[in-house]
XYZ file of C-alpha atoms in Angstrom:
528
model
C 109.342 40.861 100.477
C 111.865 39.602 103.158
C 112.427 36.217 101.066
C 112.907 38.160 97.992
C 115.375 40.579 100.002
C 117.529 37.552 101.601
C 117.510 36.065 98.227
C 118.961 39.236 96.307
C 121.711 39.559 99.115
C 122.439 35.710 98.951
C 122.349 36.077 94.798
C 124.460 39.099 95.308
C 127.319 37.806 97.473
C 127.808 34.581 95.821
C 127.967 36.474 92.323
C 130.707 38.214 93.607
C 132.159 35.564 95.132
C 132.500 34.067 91.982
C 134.492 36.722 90.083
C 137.251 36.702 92.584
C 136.567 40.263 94.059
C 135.502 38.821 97.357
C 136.959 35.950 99.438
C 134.349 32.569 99.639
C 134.271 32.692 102.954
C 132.257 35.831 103.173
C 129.446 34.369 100.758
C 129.102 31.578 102.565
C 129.057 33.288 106.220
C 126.271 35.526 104.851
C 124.001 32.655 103.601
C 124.520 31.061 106.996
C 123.729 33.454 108.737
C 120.539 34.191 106.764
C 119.798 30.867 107.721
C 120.478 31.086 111.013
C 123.862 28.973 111.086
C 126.426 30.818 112.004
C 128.186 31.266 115.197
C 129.484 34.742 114.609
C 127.357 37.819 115.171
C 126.653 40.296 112.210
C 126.695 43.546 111.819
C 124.191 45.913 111.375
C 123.452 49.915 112.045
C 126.235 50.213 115.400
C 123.897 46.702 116.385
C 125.333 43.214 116.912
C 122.816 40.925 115.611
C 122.331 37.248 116.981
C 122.750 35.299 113.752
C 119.385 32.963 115.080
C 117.674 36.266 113.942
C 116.201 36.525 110.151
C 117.052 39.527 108.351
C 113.527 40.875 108.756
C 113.794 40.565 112.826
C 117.262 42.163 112.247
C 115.851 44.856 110.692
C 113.122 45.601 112.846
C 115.804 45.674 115.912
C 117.702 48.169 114.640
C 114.682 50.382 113.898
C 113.189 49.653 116.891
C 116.268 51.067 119.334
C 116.753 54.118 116.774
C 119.285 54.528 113.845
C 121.386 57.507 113.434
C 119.207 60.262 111.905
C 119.832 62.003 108.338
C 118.815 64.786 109.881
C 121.103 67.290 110.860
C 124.497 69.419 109.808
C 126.144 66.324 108.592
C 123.237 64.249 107.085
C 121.981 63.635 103.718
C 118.831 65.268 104.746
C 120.504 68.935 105.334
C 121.707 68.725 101.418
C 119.474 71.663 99.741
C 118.126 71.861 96.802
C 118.265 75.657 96.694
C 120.675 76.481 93.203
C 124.023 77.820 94.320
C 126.018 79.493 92.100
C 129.107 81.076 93.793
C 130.329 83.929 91.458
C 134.057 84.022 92.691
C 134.090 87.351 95.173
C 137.315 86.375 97.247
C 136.431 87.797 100.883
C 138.681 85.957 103.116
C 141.972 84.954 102.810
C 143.058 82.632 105.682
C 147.341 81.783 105.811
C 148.506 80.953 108.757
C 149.217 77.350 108.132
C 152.980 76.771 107.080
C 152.635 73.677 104.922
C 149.377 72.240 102.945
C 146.236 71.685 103.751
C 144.698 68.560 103.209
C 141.024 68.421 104.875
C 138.359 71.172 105.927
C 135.226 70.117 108.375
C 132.736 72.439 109.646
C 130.866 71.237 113.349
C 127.850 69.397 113.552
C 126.529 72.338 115.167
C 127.631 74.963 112.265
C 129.288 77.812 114.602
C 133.378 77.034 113.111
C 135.264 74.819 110.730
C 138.644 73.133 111.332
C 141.599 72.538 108.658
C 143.724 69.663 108.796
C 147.756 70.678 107.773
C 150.263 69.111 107.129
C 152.734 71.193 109.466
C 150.957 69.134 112.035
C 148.236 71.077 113.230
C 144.478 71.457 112.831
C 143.343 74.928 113.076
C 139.705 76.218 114.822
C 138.154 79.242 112.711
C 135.169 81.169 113.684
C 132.635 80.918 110.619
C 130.517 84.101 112.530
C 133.622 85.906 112.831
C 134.438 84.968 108.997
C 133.317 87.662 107.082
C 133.696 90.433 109.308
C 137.178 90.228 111.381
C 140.101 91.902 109.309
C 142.767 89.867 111.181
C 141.376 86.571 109.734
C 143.177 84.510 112.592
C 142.226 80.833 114.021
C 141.156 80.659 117.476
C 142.602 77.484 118.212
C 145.407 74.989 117.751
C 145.133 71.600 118.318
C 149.162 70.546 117.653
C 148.831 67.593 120.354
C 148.574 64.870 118.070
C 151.813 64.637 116.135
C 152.681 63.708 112.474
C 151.186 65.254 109.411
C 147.311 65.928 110.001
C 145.553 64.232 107.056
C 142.054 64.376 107.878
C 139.163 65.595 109.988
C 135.581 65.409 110.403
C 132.862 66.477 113.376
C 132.075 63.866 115.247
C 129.513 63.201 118.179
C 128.323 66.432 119.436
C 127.959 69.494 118.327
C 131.500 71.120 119.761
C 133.597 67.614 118.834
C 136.410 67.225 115.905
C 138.097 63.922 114.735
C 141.458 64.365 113.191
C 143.538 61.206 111.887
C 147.310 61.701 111.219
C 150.228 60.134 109.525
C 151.319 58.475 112.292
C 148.531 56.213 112.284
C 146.761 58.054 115.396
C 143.401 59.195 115.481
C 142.103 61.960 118.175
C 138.731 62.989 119.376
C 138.689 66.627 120.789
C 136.415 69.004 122.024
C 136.331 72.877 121.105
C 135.448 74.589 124.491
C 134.186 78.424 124.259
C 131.740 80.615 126.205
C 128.848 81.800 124.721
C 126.319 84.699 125.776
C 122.916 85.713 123.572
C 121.916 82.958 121.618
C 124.763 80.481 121.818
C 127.179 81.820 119.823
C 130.690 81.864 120.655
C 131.993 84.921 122.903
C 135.271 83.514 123.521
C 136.846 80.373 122.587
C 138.889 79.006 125.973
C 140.777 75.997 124.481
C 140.146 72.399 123.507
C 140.084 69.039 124.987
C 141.071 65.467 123.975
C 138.308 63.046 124.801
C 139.448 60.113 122.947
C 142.585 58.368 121.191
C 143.323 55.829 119.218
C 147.059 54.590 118.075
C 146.825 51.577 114.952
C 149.516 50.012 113.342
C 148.305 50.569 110.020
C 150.282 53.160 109.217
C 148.700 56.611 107.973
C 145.415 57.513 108.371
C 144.086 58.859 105.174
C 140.238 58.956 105.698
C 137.918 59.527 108.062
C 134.019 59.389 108.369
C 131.319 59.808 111.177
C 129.242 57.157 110.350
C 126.144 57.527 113.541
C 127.833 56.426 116.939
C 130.880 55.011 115.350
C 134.110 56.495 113.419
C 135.077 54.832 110.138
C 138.905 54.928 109.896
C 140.467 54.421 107.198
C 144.350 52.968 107.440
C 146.888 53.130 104.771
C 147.939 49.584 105.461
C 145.347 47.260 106.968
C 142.159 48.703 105.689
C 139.015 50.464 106.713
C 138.183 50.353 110.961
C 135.199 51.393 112.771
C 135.536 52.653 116.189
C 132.764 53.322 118.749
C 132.575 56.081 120.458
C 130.322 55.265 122.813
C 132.360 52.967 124.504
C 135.689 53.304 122.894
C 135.945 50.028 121.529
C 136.473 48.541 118.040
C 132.920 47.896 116.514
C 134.882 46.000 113.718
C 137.958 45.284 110.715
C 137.468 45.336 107.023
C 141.266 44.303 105.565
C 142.453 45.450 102.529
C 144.253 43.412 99.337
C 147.953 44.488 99.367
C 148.000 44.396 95.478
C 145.145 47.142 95.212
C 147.544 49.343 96.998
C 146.919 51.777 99.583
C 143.401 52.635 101.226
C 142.860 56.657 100.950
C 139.336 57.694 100.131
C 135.936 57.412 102.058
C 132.574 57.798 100.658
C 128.355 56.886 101.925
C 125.117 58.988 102.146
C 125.558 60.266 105.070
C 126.059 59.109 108.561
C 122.923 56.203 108.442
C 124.353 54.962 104.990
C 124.152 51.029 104.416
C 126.929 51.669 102.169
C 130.338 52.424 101.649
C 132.569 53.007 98.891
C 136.829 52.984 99.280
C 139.318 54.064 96.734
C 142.828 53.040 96.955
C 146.451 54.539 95.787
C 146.135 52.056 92.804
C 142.808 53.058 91.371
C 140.979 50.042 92.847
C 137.042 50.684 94.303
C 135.282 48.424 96.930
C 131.820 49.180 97.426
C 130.702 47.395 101.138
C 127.782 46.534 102.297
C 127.868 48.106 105.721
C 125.195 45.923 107.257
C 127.301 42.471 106.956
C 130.759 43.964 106.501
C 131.115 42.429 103.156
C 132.162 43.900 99.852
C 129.443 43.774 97.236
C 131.510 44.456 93.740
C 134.738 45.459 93.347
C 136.279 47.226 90.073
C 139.614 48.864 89.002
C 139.945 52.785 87.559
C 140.886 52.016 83.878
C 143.663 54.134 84.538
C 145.011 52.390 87.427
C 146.299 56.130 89.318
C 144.881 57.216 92.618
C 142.017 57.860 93.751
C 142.256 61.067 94.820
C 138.690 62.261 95.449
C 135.093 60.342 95.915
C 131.724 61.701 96.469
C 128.574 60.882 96.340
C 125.711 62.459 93.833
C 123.203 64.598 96.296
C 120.944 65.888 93.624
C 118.135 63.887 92.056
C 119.136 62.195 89.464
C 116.874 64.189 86.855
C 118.794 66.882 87.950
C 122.090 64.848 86.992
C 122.367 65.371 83.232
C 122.928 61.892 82.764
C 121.473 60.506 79.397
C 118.309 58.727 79.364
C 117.237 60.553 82.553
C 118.801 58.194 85.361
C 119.955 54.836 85.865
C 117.455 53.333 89.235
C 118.182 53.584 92.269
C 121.887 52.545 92.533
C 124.170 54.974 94.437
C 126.175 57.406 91.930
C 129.374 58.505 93.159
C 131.882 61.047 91.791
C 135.315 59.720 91.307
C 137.814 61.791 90.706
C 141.288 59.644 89.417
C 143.451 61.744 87.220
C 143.541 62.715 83.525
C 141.770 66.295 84.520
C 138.230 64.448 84.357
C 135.601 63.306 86.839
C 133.392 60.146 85.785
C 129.815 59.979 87.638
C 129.910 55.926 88.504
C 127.257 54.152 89.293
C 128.871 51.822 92.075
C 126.623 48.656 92.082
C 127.513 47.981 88.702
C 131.257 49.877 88.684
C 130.639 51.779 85.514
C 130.521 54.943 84.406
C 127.895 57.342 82.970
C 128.726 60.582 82.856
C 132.550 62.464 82.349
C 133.341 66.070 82.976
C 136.628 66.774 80.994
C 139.091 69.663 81.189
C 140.672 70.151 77.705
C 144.650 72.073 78.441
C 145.087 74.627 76.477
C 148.220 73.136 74.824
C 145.544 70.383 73.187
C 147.315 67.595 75.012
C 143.771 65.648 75.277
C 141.883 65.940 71.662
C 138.312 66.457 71.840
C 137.430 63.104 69.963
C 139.704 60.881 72.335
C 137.633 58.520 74.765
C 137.897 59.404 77.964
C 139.968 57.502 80.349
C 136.913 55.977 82.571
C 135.766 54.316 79.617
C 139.116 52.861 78.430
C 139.566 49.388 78.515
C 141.133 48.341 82.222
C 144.194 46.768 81.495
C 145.297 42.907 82.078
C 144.740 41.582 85.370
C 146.329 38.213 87.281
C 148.517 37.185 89.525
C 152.354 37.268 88.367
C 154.528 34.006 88.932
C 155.810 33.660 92.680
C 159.658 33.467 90.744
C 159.867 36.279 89.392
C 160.316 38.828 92.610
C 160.718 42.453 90.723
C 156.529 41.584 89.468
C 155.591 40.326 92.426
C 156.665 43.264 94.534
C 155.181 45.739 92.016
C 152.347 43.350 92.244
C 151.896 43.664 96.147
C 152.801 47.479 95.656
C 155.729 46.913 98.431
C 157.092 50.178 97.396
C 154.245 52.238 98.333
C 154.388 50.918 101.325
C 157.560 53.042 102.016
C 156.987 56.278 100.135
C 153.429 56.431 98.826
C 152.386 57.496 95.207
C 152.806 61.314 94.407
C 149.548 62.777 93.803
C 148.421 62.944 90.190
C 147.754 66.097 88.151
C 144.101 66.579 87.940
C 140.790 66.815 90.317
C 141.571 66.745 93.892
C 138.651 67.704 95.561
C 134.635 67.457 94.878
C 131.867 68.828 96.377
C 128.336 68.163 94.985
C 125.773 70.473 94.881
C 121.848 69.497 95.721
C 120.489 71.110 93.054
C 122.709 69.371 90.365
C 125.853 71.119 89.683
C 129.186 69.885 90.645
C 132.189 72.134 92.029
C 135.787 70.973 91.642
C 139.202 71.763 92.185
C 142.415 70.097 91.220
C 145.943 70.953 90.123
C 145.623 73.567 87.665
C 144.419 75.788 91.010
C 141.076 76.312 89.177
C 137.374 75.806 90.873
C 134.864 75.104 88.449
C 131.019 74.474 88.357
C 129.877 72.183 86.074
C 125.898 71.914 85.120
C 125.793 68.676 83.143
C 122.240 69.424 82.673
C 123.054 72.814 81.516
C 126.267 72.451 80.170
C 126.602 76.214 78.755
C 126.039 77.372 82.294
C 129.443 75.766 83.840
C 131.992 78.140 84.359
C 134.996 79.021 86.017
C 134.477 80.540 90.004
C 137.958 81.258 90.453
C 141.654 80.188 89.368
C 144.225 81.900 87.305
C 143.478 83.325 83.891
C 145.098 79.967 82.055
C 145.933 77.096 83.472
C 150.018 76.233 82.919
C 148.948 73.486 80.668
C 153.003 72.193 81.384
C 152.509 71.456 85.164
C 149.208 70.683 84.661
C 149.477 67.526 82.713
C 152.796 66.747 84.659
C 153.122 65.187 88.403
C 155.642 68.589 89.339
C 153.686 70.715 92.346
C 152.132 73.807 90.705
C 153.912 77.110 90.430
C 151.509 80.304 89.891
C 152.862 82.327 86.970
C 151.042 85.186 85.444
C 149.828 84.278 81.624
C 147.281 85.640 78.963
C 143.854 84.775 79.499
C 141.782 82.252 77.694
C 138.196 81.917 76.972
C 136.285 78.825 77.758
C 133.430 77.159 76.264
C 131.789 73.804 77.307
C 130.514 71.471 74.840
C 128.634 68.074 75.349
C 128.783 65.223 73.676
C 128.095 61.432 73.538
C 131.001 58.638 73.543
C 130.024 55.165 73.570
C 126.768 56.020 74.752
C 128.165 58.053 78.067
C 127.421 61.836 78.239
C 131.034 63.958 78.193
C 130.993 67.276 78.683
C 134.341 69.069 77.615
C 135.894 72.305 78.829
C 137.736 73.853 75.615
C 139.890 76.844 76.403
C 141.126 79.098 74.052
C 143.506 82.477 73.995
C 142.028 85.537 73.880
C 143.433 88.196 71.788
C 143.565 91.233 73.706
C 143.511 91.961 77.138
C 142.124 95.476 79.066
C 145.556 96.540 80.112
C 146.639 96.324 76.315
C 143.352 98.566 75.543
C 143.941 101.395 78.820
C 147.084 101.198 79.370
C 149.632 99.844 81.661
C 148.190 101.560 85.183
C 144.753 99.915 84.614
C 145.085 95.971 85.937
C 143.848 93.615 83.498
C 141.873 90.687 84.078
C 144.545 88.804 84.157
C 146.466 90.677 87.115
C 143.475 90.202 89.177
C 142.586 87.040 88.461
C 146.341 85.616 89.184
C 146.328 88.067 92.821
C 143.109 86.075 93.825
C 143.550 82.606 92.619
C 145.323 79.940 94.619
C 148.987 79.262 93.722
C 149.101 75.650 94.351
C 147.122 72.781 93.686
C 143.186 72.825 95.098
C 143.272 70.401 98.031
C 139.680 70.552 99.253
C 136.039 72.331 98.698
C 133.490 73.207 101.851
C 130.466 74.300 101.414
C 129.784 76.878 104.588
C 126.544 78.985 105.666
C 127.056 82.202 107.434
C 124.633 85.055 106.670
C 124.869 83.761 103.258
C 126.125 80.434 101.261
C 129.839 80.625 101.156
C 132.689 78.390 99.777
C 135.680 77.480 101.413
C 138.900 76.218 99.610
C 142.574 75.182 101.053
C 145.284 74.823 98.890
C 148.390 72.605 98.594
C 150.560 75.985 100.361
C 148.663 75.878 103.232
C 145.859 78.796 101.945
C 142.449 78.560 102.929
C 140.232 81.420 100.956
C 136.549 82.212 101.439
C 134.357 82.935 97.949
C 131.099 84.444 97.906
């Protein structure tokens, strides 16, 4: 079993190697190292491997001093199976952050959640405190950091936050509270930075607790991992300046041999977190950002997927524009599954393919002389003023019984069952989607309009499951049947929903399953 495992990762890297997606160099220092040649330590688990080891004795190192365990708040193994459907009952409504939020993370040790703003804060909320205190205020501010806060994520113990910011720092911080019967936050006394880390590679976009170390992932110069332990770099993965700019994380979980990054220009890397090499590499057939990734937690009979499965290669949701999601299977960078939103306005006709199984576009090199291609080439310009955000899906979270919740620009959340497809559904969001500014790269603006039914339909399209979302007008609403002084469906729907773009989705546990949701204006709501 070793042999045949050094020969499939030999096989592997040189395939790869041979398509151009990965540089030569890292094919060849992988074989030597399987055979004990090269000078330069690997990487495995947090563990620097002497490359006189074999794989197998590599192996048995790592499990002998203890990899980081799934189990836990933040590990594949807390995913449950348990169906969860939320039903839309808004009882929270969170709004003290001036500008948008970009990232929710709840603690390893499930007592509050923080959101990431862009006014330059990250905010502590109490989840106990969630569903029973009518001032719905944070109990903390951490504003030390400067520049926009982009992202955040728990990190070491229990009471520690990572956030990462546009200025291309990246703080560890400690939430510090007393407790009395059974460990639960009394009071919360203030927080504490531990840890910081200032790159040159401009924005930080993503981050990741990945066991003892924090992957970082730079705008500019790629994806970073940092050990906490003993504050040090644990390693560099560059990115290719022509696949623009590095933005989206995604693994299984914080022991996860693999890695898969998404980039402003539609381009996906999937790593092999063990070596630090990149195993395939594919472009988005659309060639827009990637603006959300995450990987399948459900078995995969529970998937939908046609035929039943497809092995045991990770599947990933990507979400990169067009109002669909594609269910990829990253080893081989294609697609098997799409979940489509049809606008109202029948910009997208039922019969047209969708845009993950389009043909990717032409591909090369352009000629050093002619400077207006190459810079578009090398994506120079987002380099200054980064790609707007497309209309569409911007945030996914997978459920572990099967169904997936999203929310995007049209400031709906959905649940799709692609299993089930009659029993997806809209949890929240206004009554119709403004099918204008929803197939347009213009912010949202809430506007009250008539409401729509929707119906989901599935079908197959060059032998890929799609399941569409068709919305149509209703023709009467309650207020036109009881009069003006009754509220329709409509006016409550539009006072609940969010009136910007849907930035992120967290899944939190209190006395029951709740979802959180934060918003492009800076709204983070709580649904039952």
């Amino acid at each position: 079993m070793p042999g045949v495992l050094t020969a499939k990762l030999v096989s592997k890297a040189s395939r790869v190697s041979s398509k151009g997606s990965v540089e030569a160099a890292a094919a060849s220092r992988l074989q030597g190292a399987l055979a004990g040649q090269d000078d330069n330590p690997l990487f495995l688990g947090g563990i620097r491997v002497p490359p006189a080891e074999t794989i197998t004795d590599a192996m048995g190192a790592a499990i002998a001093t203890g990899l980081p365990s799934q189990a836990g708040a933040m590990g594949r193994g807390a995913v449950s199976q348990t169906p969860w459907h939320p039903q839309g009952v808004l009882i929270a409504h969170l709004a003290e952050h001036r500008q948008g939020v970009n990232q929710l993370a709840v603690a390893a040790n499930g007592l509050f959640f923080a959101s990431a703003s862009n006014d330059e804060t990250v905010k502590v909320w109490d989840c106990r405190r969630l569903e029973k205190d009518v001032s719905f205020k944070s109990r903390l501010t951490y504003a030390s950091q400067g520049g926009k806060a982009l992202c955040c994520t728990a990190c070491q113990d229990g009471q520690s936050m990572a956030s990462g910011s546009s200025n291309g720092s990246v703080h560890v911080w400690r939430v510090e509270y007393v407790t009395r019967s059974g460990n639960m936050p009394d009071k919360y006394t203030g927080l504490q930075c531990l840890k910081e880390a200032h790159g040159g590679g401009g924005a930080v976009m993503a981050l990741q607790n990945w066991g003892s170390l924090l992957l970082t992932a730079a705008a500019r110069d790629g994806l970073h991992g940092w050990d906490l332990r003993t504050d040090s770099k644990a390693f560099s993965l560059a990115g290719t300046p022509h696949q623009g700019l590095l933005q989206r994380l995604a693994c299984d979980g914080p022991d996860s041999p693999w890695l898969l990054t998404g980039t402003s220009r539609g381009h996906l890397t999937l790593w092999d977190m063990r070596f630090q090499i990149p195993l395939t590499q594919w472009a988005h057939p659309l060639g827009q950002p990637v603006e959300a990734l995450a990987p399948a937690v459900a078995p995969v009979g529970h998937l939908g997927l046609r035929g039943g499965g497809r092995g045991s290669s990770p599947l990933v949701y990507i979400a990169a524009g067009r109002h669909e999601v594609g269910l990829w299977d990253v080893e081989e960078g294609k697609c098997h599954q799409v979940l489509r939103c049809q606008p109202e306005n029948g910009a997208v006709a039922p019969d047209q393919p969708p845009a993950a199984l389009m043909r990717p576009g032409p591909t090369g090199s352009p000629s050093p002389l002619d400077p207006s291609a190459l810079s578009q080439h090398l994506a120079t310009q987002e380099l200054q003023a980064p790609k707007v955000s497309s209309a569409g899906c911007h945030a996914l979270l997978p459920t572990g019984a099967g169904p997936l919740l999203t929310g995007g620009s049209d400031r709906c959340i959905r649940l799709w069952d692609a299993a089930y497809p009659q029993q997806s559904y809209i949890v929240a969001g206004p009554p119709a989607a403004d099918s204008a500014t929803a197939c347009s790269s213009q912010p949202a603006v809430a506007t009250a309009q008539q409401p729509v039914s929707y119906k989901y339909l599935q079908h197959t399209v060059q032998q890929v499951s799609v399941v569409d979302e068709i919305c149509r007008p209703t023709v009467s609403s309650l207020s036109e049947q009881n009069g003006p002084t009754v509220p329709s469906y409509a006016d409550r729907a539009f006072a609940q929903s969010h009136r910007d773009t849907v930035k992120c989705l967290l899944p939190l546990y209190v006395s029951e399953q709740l979802l959180l949701s934060a918003s492009q204006d800076g709204v983070i709501k709580a649904w039952k």
